[in-house]
């Protein structure tokens, strides 16, 4: 299956897809660095505020209903990153977070079947069950050696991403990148209000007043990486690839995100995974790949896999094109999710 997919992609575009997946995998390290200085809820508001200002000034508003724009921003922008950042701040390893966030793929499939009455193929059901089994292995091992709460929070982030995918699919934008960028307008104000109420003005003020010191340099570099590389560059390239190829051809490249995330976290942060977690990771990736593939004999079934990415990009993501578009992130696929972090 993988060989047949690669035959359709030019070497240049294959390299670009791998580059985006690599950027999104490294993005989890950037998030980890930012969380060392900024409170998690305020960091969500800050990362989107930095992006929202130039977007409002320079990017035309997408031609979608306001409710779907708000729904996409609330799911993909607020819920995903609130729970992801809270989970990582509570002790979720960056590498493992890049894997667990892939749960947005089976979540998207199940929610689309339940809420949008999408039909599931046998292969998708098998992929979901396989991915869930892998996540169960990871969660069980985590519960033996550390608190389970960070895993649960990250799973809730994946669920938020899945709801964002459904809003993206319902929006059916003619210019997907515009929607992906304008989504950043939704989180800043509500997240700032929540951060002030929960984390307090004093803690937020301290993080801002010391933001340009030497000690805060890694956090600022991480924030810049998340906005410029993870979101703008990653989402832009991924959207172009999704417009050029079928989603079933591009989406599997998002499975490189947790591979890169766990590998770079092991090298840079010296994170070590238990053997059972590595087995669970392989099972999750296999399940997501199986669920995103299509049988050659089956009729077309709407794609439901998330794009990578965070942005672990903004979109890990959804395949936002209309159903009648044969062209072609977890964020990660029926409505496709792209993995962005």
C-alpha positions as a Python dict, from the first residue, in 0.01 Angstrom:
ca = {
    (1, 'X'): (0, 0, 0),
    (2, 'X'): (273, 246, 104),
    (3, 'X'): (473, 173, -213),
    (4, 'X'): (170, 241, -432),
    (5, 'X'): (116, 573, -252),
    (6, 'X'): (476, 683, -296),
    (7, 'X'): (465, 608, -668),
    (8, 'X'): (213, 892, -712),
    (9, 'X'): (417, 1157, -529),
    (10, 'X'): (707, 1341, -692),
    (11, 'X'): (1042, 1323, -509),
    (12, 'X'): (1021, 1696, -430),
    (13, 'X'): (674, 1667, -277),
    (14, 'X'): (774, 1352, -92),
    (15, 'X'): (1059, 1550, 63),
    (16, 'X'): (823, 1838, 149),
    (17, 'X'): (577, 1601, 320),
    (18, 'X'): (859, 1448, 523),
    (19, 'X'): (988, 1797, 606),
    (20, 'X'): (646, 1906, 738),
    (21, 'X'): (613, 1590, 947),
    (22, 'X'): (961, 1651, 1087),
    (23, 'X'): (877, 2013, 1169),
    (24, 'X'): (560, 1906, 1348),
    (25, 'X'): (746, 1636, 1541),
    (26, 'X'): (1008, 1884, 1660),
    (27, 'X'): (725, 2124, 1749),
    (28, 'X'): (653, 1918, 2062),
    (29, 'X'): (1000, 2007, 2188),
    (30, 'X'): (927, 2373, 2113),
    (31, 'X'): (606, 2350, 2316),
    (32, 'X'): (793, 2186, 2602),
    (33, 'X'): (1047, 2471, 2600),
    (34, 'X'): (772, 2735, 2602),
    (35, 'X'): (597, 2567, 2894),
    (36, 'X'): (912, 2603, 3103),
    (37, 'X'): (843, 2977, 3119),
    (38, 'X'): (480, 3054, 3033),
    (39, 'X'): (171, 2921, 3217),
    (40, 'X'): (-5, 2667, 2991),
    (41, 'X'): (-342, 2842, 2953),
    (42, 'X'): (-183, 3179, 2887),
    (43, 'X'): (55, 3016, 2638),
    (44, 'X'): (-244, 2899, 2433),
    (45, 'X'): (-377, 3257, 2422),
    (46, 'X'): (-32, 3396, 2341),
    (47, 'X'): (54, 3159, 2055),
    (48, 'X'): (-273, 3233, 1876),
    (49, 'X'): (-268, 3607, 1950),
    (50, 'X'): (76, 3636, 1788),
    (51, 'X'): (-66, 3473, 1475),
    (52, 'X'): (-412, 3634, 1480),
    (53, 'X'): (-296, 3995, 1445),
    (54, 'X'): (-123, 3960, 1105),
    (55, 'X'): (-392, 3718, 986),
    (56, 'X'): (-672, 3971, 1046),
    (57, 'X'): (-471, 4243, 871),
    (58, 'X'): (-335, 4047, 575),
    (59, 'X'): (-543, 3735, 507),
    (60, 'X'): (-894, 3755, 354),
    (61, 'X'): (-1164, 3604, 574),
    (62, 'X'): (-1261, 3253, 458),
    (63, 'X'): (-1599, 3217, 288),
    (64, 'X'): (-1751, 2991, 554),
    (65, 'X'): (-2035, 3026, 802),
    (66, 'X'): (-1930, 3195, 1124),
    (67, 'X'): (-2049, 2901, 1337),
    (68, 'X'): (-1809, 2662, 1163),
    (69, 'X'): (-1519, 2905, 1196),
    (70, 'X'): (-1591, 2937, 1568),
    (71, 'X'): (-1642, 2561, 1600),
    (72, 'X'): (-1310, 2490, 1430),
    (73, 'X'): (-1130, 2743, 1648),
    (74, 'X'): (-1296, 2614, 1965),
    (75, 'X'): (-1218, 2249, 1892),
    (76, 'X'): (-884, 2258, 1714),
    (77, 'X'): (-753, 2579, 1870),
    (78, 'X'): (-890, 2592, 2224),
    (79, 'X'): (-982, 2240, 2339),
    (80, 'X'): (-690, 2065, 2170),
    (81, 'X'): (-417, 2291, 2298),
    (82, 'X'): (-563, 2363, 2642),
    (83, 'X'): (-562, 1993, 2725),
    (84, 'X'): (-235, 1919, 2541),
    (85, 'X'): (-48, 2202, 2714),
    (86, 'X'): (-205, 2117, 3050),
    (87, 'X'): (-108, 1753, 3004),
    (88, 'X'): (251, 1840, 2916),
    (89, 'X'): (271, 2086, 3206),
    (90, 'X'): (144, 1806, 3434),
    (91, 'X'): (424, 1574, 3325),
    (92, 'X'): (332, 1425, 2986),
    (93, 'X'): (661, 1359, 2802),
    (94, 'X'): (688, 1555, 2477),
    (95, 'X'): (762, 1246, 2270),
    (96, 'X'): (474, 1046, 2412),
    (97, 'X'): (240, 1344, 2366),
    (98, 'X'): (317, 1341, 1993),
    (99, 'X'): (197, 981, 1983),
    (100, 'X'): (-112, 1002, 2206),
    (101, 'X'): (-239, 1303, 2012),
    (102, 'X'): (-276, 1067, 1714),
    (103, 'X'): (-591, 945, 1890),
    (104, 'X'): (-759, 1232, 1707),
    (105, 'X'): (-772, 1000, 1405),
    (106, 'X'): (-1000, 730, 1552),
    (107, 'X'): (-1190, 997, 1749),
    (108, 'X'): (-1266, 1178, 1423),
    (109, 'X'): (-1386, 861, 1255),
    (110, 'X'): (-1616, 769, 1543),
    (111, 'X'): (-1758, 1120, 1585),
    (112, 'X'): (-1821, 1154, 1212),
    (113, 'X'): (-2007, 824, 1213),
    (114, 'X'): (-2214, 923, 1517),
    (115, 'X'): (-2285, 1288, 1435),
    (116, 'X'): (-2255, 1314, 1056),
    (117, 'X'): (-2379, 961, 981),
    (118, 'X'): (-2062, 874, 790),
    (119, 'X'): (-2041, 507, 697),
    (120, 'X'): (-1746, 315, 836),
    (121, 'X'): (-1568, 50, 635),
    (122, 'X'): (-1449, -271, 796),
    (123, 'X'): (-1093, -152, 752),
    (124, 'X'): (-1164, 172, 939),
    (125, 'X'): (-1326, -17, 1227),
    (126, 'X'): (-1027, -252, 1245),
    (127, 'X'): (-790, 45, 1241),
    (128, 'X'): (-980, 214, 1523),
    (129, 'X'): (-973, -98, 1739),
    (130, 'X'): (-602, -146, 1673),
    (131, 'X'): (-521, 217, 1759),
    (132, 'X'): (-730, 199, 2077),
    (133, 'X'): (-548, -119, 2179),
    (134, 'X'): (-214, 57, 2133),
    (135, 'X'): (-327, 358, 2336),
    (136, 'X'): (-450, 123, 2609),
    (137, 'X'): (-102, -31, 2629),
    (138, 'X'): (56, 314, 2662),
    (139, 'X'): (-197, 426, 2925),
    (140, 'X'): (-157, 105, 3126),
    (141, 'X'): (221, 137, 3130),
    (142, 'X'): (200, 505, 3226),
    (143, 'X'): (-34, 419, 3513),
    (144, 'X'): (227, 177, 3648),
    (145, 'X'): (511, 429, 3660),
    (146, 'X'): (350, 774, 3681),
    (147, 'X'): (23, 961, 3710),
    (148, 'X'): (-236, 876, 3449),
    (149, 'X'): (-374, 1232, 3444),
    (150, 'X'): (-130, 1367, 3179),
    (151, 'X'): (-232, 1087, 2940),
    (152, 'X'): (-602, 1157, 3000),
    (153, 'X'): (-552, 1530, 2941),
    (154, 'X'): (-367, 1464, 2615),
    (155, 'X'): (-645, 1228, 2502),
    (156, 'X'): (-898, 1504, 2573),
    (157, 'X'): (-684, 1730, 2354),
    (158, 'X'): (-710, 1472, 2075),
    (159, 'X'): (-1088, 1467, 2124),
    (160, 'X'): (-1099, 1846, 2091),
    (161, 'X'): (-900, 1818, 1769),
    (162, 'X'): (-1154, 1565, 1640),
    (163, 'X'): (-1445, 1803, 1706),
    (164, 'X'): (-1249, 2072, 1524),
    (165, 'X'): (-1214, 1835, 1230),
    (166, 'X'): (-1590, 1794, 1207),
    (167, 'X'): (-1641, 2172, 1205),
    (168, 'X'): (-1372, 2199, 936),
    (169, 'X'): (-1549, 1938, 727),
    (170, 'X'): (-1886, 2110, 764),
    (171, 'X'): (-1733, 2446, 672),
    (172, 'X'): (-1617, 2319, 329),
    (173, 'X'): (-1391, 2622, 264),
    (174, 'X'): (-1285, 2704, -91),
    (175, 'X'): (-949, 2818, 48),
    (176, 'X'): (-852, 2575, 326),
    (177, 'X'): (-539, 2764, 429),
    (178, 'X'): (-742, 3079, 496),
    (179, 'X'): (-964, 2884, 735),
    (180, 'X'): (-661, 2725, 904),
    (181, 'X'): (-513, 3071, 963),
    (182, 'X'): (-836, 3249, 1059),
    (183, 'X'): (-905, 2980, 1315),
    (184, 'X'): (-634, 3152, 1520),
    (185, 'X'): (-864, 3452, 1570),
    (186, 'X'): (-1101, 3250, 1792),
    (187, 'X'): (-884, 3139, 2091),
    (188, 'X'): (-698, 3453, 2213),
    (189, 'X'): (-971, 3647, 2399),
    (190, 'X'): (-1156, 3356, 2566),
    (191, 'X'): (-825, 3190, 2654),
    (192, 'X'): (-689, 3514, 2801),
    (193, 'X'): (-998, 3544, 3020),
    (194, 'X'): (-967, 3182, 3135),
    (195, 'X'): (-593, 3220, 3198),
    (196, 'X'): (-645, 3534, 3408),
    (197, 'X'): (-912, 3359, 3614),
    (198, 'X'): (-721, 3032, 3664),
    (199, 'X'): (-352, 3124, 3654),
    (200, 'X'): (-384, 3476, 3789),
    (201, 'X'): (-261, 3817, 3668),
    (202, 'X'): (52, 3797, 3885),
    (203, 'X'): (183, 3475, 3731),
    (204, 'X'): (101, 3592, 3379),
    (205, 'X'): (255, 3934, 3441),
    (206, 'X'): (576, 3780, 3570),
    (207, 'X'): (608, 3556, 3264),
    (208, 'X'): (563, 3857, 3034),
    (209, 'X'): (796, 4091, 3225),
    (210, 'X'): (1077, 3836, 3208),
    (211, 'X'): (1001, 3714, 2855),
    (212, 'X'): (1298, 3894, 2699),
    (213, 'X'): (1562, 3780, 2947),
    (214, 'X'): (1832, 3524, 2875),
    (215, 'X'): (1658, 3264, 3090),
    (216, 'X'): (1341, 3295, 2882),
    (217, 'X'): (1521, 3270, 2547),
    (218, 'X'): (1443, 2898, 2492),
    (219, 'X'): (1074, 2967, 2561),
    (220, 'X'): (1065, 3256, 2315),
    (221, 'X'): (1244, 3052, 2049),
    (222, 'X'): (995, 2771, 2110),
    (223, 'X'): (702, 3012, 2074),
    (224, 'X'): (843, 3155, 1751),
    (225, 'X'): (900, 2804, 1616),
    (226, 'X'): (543, 2698, 1699),
    (227, 'X'): (391, 3000, 1524),
    (228, 'X'): (620, 3040, 1222),
    (229, 'X'): (742, 2688, 1149),
    (230, 'X'): (478, 2464, 1303),
    (231, 'X'): (173, 2664, 1199),
    (232, 'X'): (246, 2902, 910),
    (233, 'X'): (508, 2706, 716),
    (234, 'X'): (388, 2359, 815),
    (235, 'X'): (20, 2425, 754),
    (236, 'X'): (92, 2610, 431),
    (237, 'X'): (299, 2329, 280),
    (238, 'X'): (63, 2060, 406),
    (239, 'X'): (-242, 2236, 262),
    (240, 'X'): (-67, 2266, -75),
    (241, 'X'): (14, 1894, -73),
    (242, 'X'): (-341, 1805, 27),
    (243, 'X'): (-469, 2010, -266),
    (244, 'X'): (-235, 1832, -507),
    (245, 'X'): (-280, 1467, -405),
    (246, 'X'): (-554, 1244, -260),
    (247, 'X'): (-572, 1263, 119),
    (248, 'X'): (-509, 889, 137),
    (249, 'X'): (-173, 954, -30),
    (250, 'X'): (-61, 1246, 185),
    (251, 'X'): (-210, 1165, 527),
    (252, 'X'): (16, 863, 602),
    (253, 'X'): (317, 1095, 607),
    (254, 'X'): (171, 1235, 930),
    (255, 'X'): (265, 908, 1097),
    (256, 'X'): (623, 1035, 1086),
    (257, 'X'): (525, 1300, 1344),
    (258, 'X'): (528, 1074, 1653),
    (259, 'X'): (837, 896, 1521),
    (260, 'X'): (1021, 1228, 1497),
    (261, 'X'): (866, 1353, 1821),
    (262, 'X'): (974, 1052, 2025),
    (263, 'X'): (1317, 1034, 1861),
    (264, 'X'): (1405, 1400, 1911),
    (265, 'X'): (1269, 1397, 2267),
    (266, 'X'): (1491, 1099, 2343),
    (267, 'X'): (1799, 1278, 2204),
    (268, 'X'): (1735, 1633, 2328),
    (269, 'X'): (1532, 1580, 2647),
    (270, 'X'): (1670, 1234, 2729),
    (271, 'X'): (1320, 1088, 2751),
    (272, 'X'): (1312, 711, 2772),
    (273, 'X'): (1014, 496, 2683),
    (274, 'X'): (939, 157, 2833),
    (275, 'X'): (940, -138, 2594),
    (276, 'X'): (563, -174, 2634),
    (277, 'X'): (516, 191, 2534),
    (278, 'X'): (720, 133, 2220),
    (279, 'X'): (502, -166, 2135),
    (280, 'X'): (193, 48, 2198),
    (281, 'X'): (335, 321, 1974),
    (282, 'X'): (385, 74, 1689),
    (283, 'X'): (30, -58, 1735),
    (284, 'X'): (-118, 295, 1734),
    (285, 'X'): (67, 392, 1417),
    (286, 'X'): (-37, 67, 1247),
    (287, 'X'): (-399, 124, 1346),
    (288, 'X'): (-407, 481, 1216),
    (289, 'X'): (-244, 376, 889),
    (290, 'X'): (-490, 90, 849),
    (291, 'X'): (-787, 315, 921),
    (292, 'X'): (-669, 576, 671),
    (293, 'X'): (-613, 332, 384),
    (294, 'X'): (-883, 242, 136),
    (295, 'X'): (-971, -92, -12),
    (296, 'X'): (-928, -101, -389),
    (297, 'X'): (-1257, -285, -422),
    (298, 'X'): (-1466, -68, -193),
    (299, 'X'): (-1662, 236, -295),
    (300, 'X'): (-1534, 575, -194),
    (301, 'X'): (-1582, 641, 176),
    (302, 'X'): (-1528, 994, 310),
    (303, 'X'): (-1184, 1038, 464),
    (304, 'X'): (-1181, 1059, 839),
    (305, 'X'): (-820, 1067, 950),
    (306, 'X'): (-663, 1365, 1121),
    (307, 'X'): (-380, 1553, 969),
    (308, 'X'): (-87, 1594, 1182),
    (309, 'X'): (-42, 1821, 1343),
    (310, 'X'): (87, 1993, 1638),
    (311, 'X'): (111, 2145, 1530),
    (312, 'X'): (136, 1745, 1753),
    (313, 'X'): (27, 2128, 1370),
    (314, 'X'): (-240, 2338, 1340),
    (315, 'X'): (-328, 2085, 1178),
    (316, 'X'): (-205, 1777, 1269),
    (317, 'X'): (-604, 1866, 1058),
    (318, 'X'): (-908, 1785, 850),
    (319, 'X'): (-947, 1738, 482),
    (320, 'X'): (-1143, 2056, 428),
    (321, 'X'): (-1219, 2022, 60),
    (322, 'X'): (-1567, 1954, -74),
    (323, 'X'): (-1670, 1591, -112),
    (324, 'X'): (-1666, 1613, -490),
    (325, 'X'): (-1302, 1723, -493),
    (326, 'X'): (-1093, 1418, -585),
    (327, 'X'): (-774, 1583, -479),
    (328, 'X'): (-621, 1521, -167),
    (329, 'X'): (-251, 1584, 736),
    (330, 'X'): (-355, 1421, 1200),
    (331, 'X'): (-297, 1764, 1237),
    (332, 'X'): (-359, 1255, 1054),
    (333, 'X'): (-837, 1016, 668),
    (334, 'X'): (-1198, 1092, 638),
    (335, 'X'): (-1267, 1410, 723),
    (336, 'X'): (-889, 1425, 733),
    (337, 'X'): (-722, 1555, 1042),
    (338, 'X'): (-383, 1710, 1006),
    (339, 'X'): (-136, 1700, 1284),
    (340, 'X'): (-11, 2045, 1371),
    (341, 'X'): (91, 2158, 1693),
}
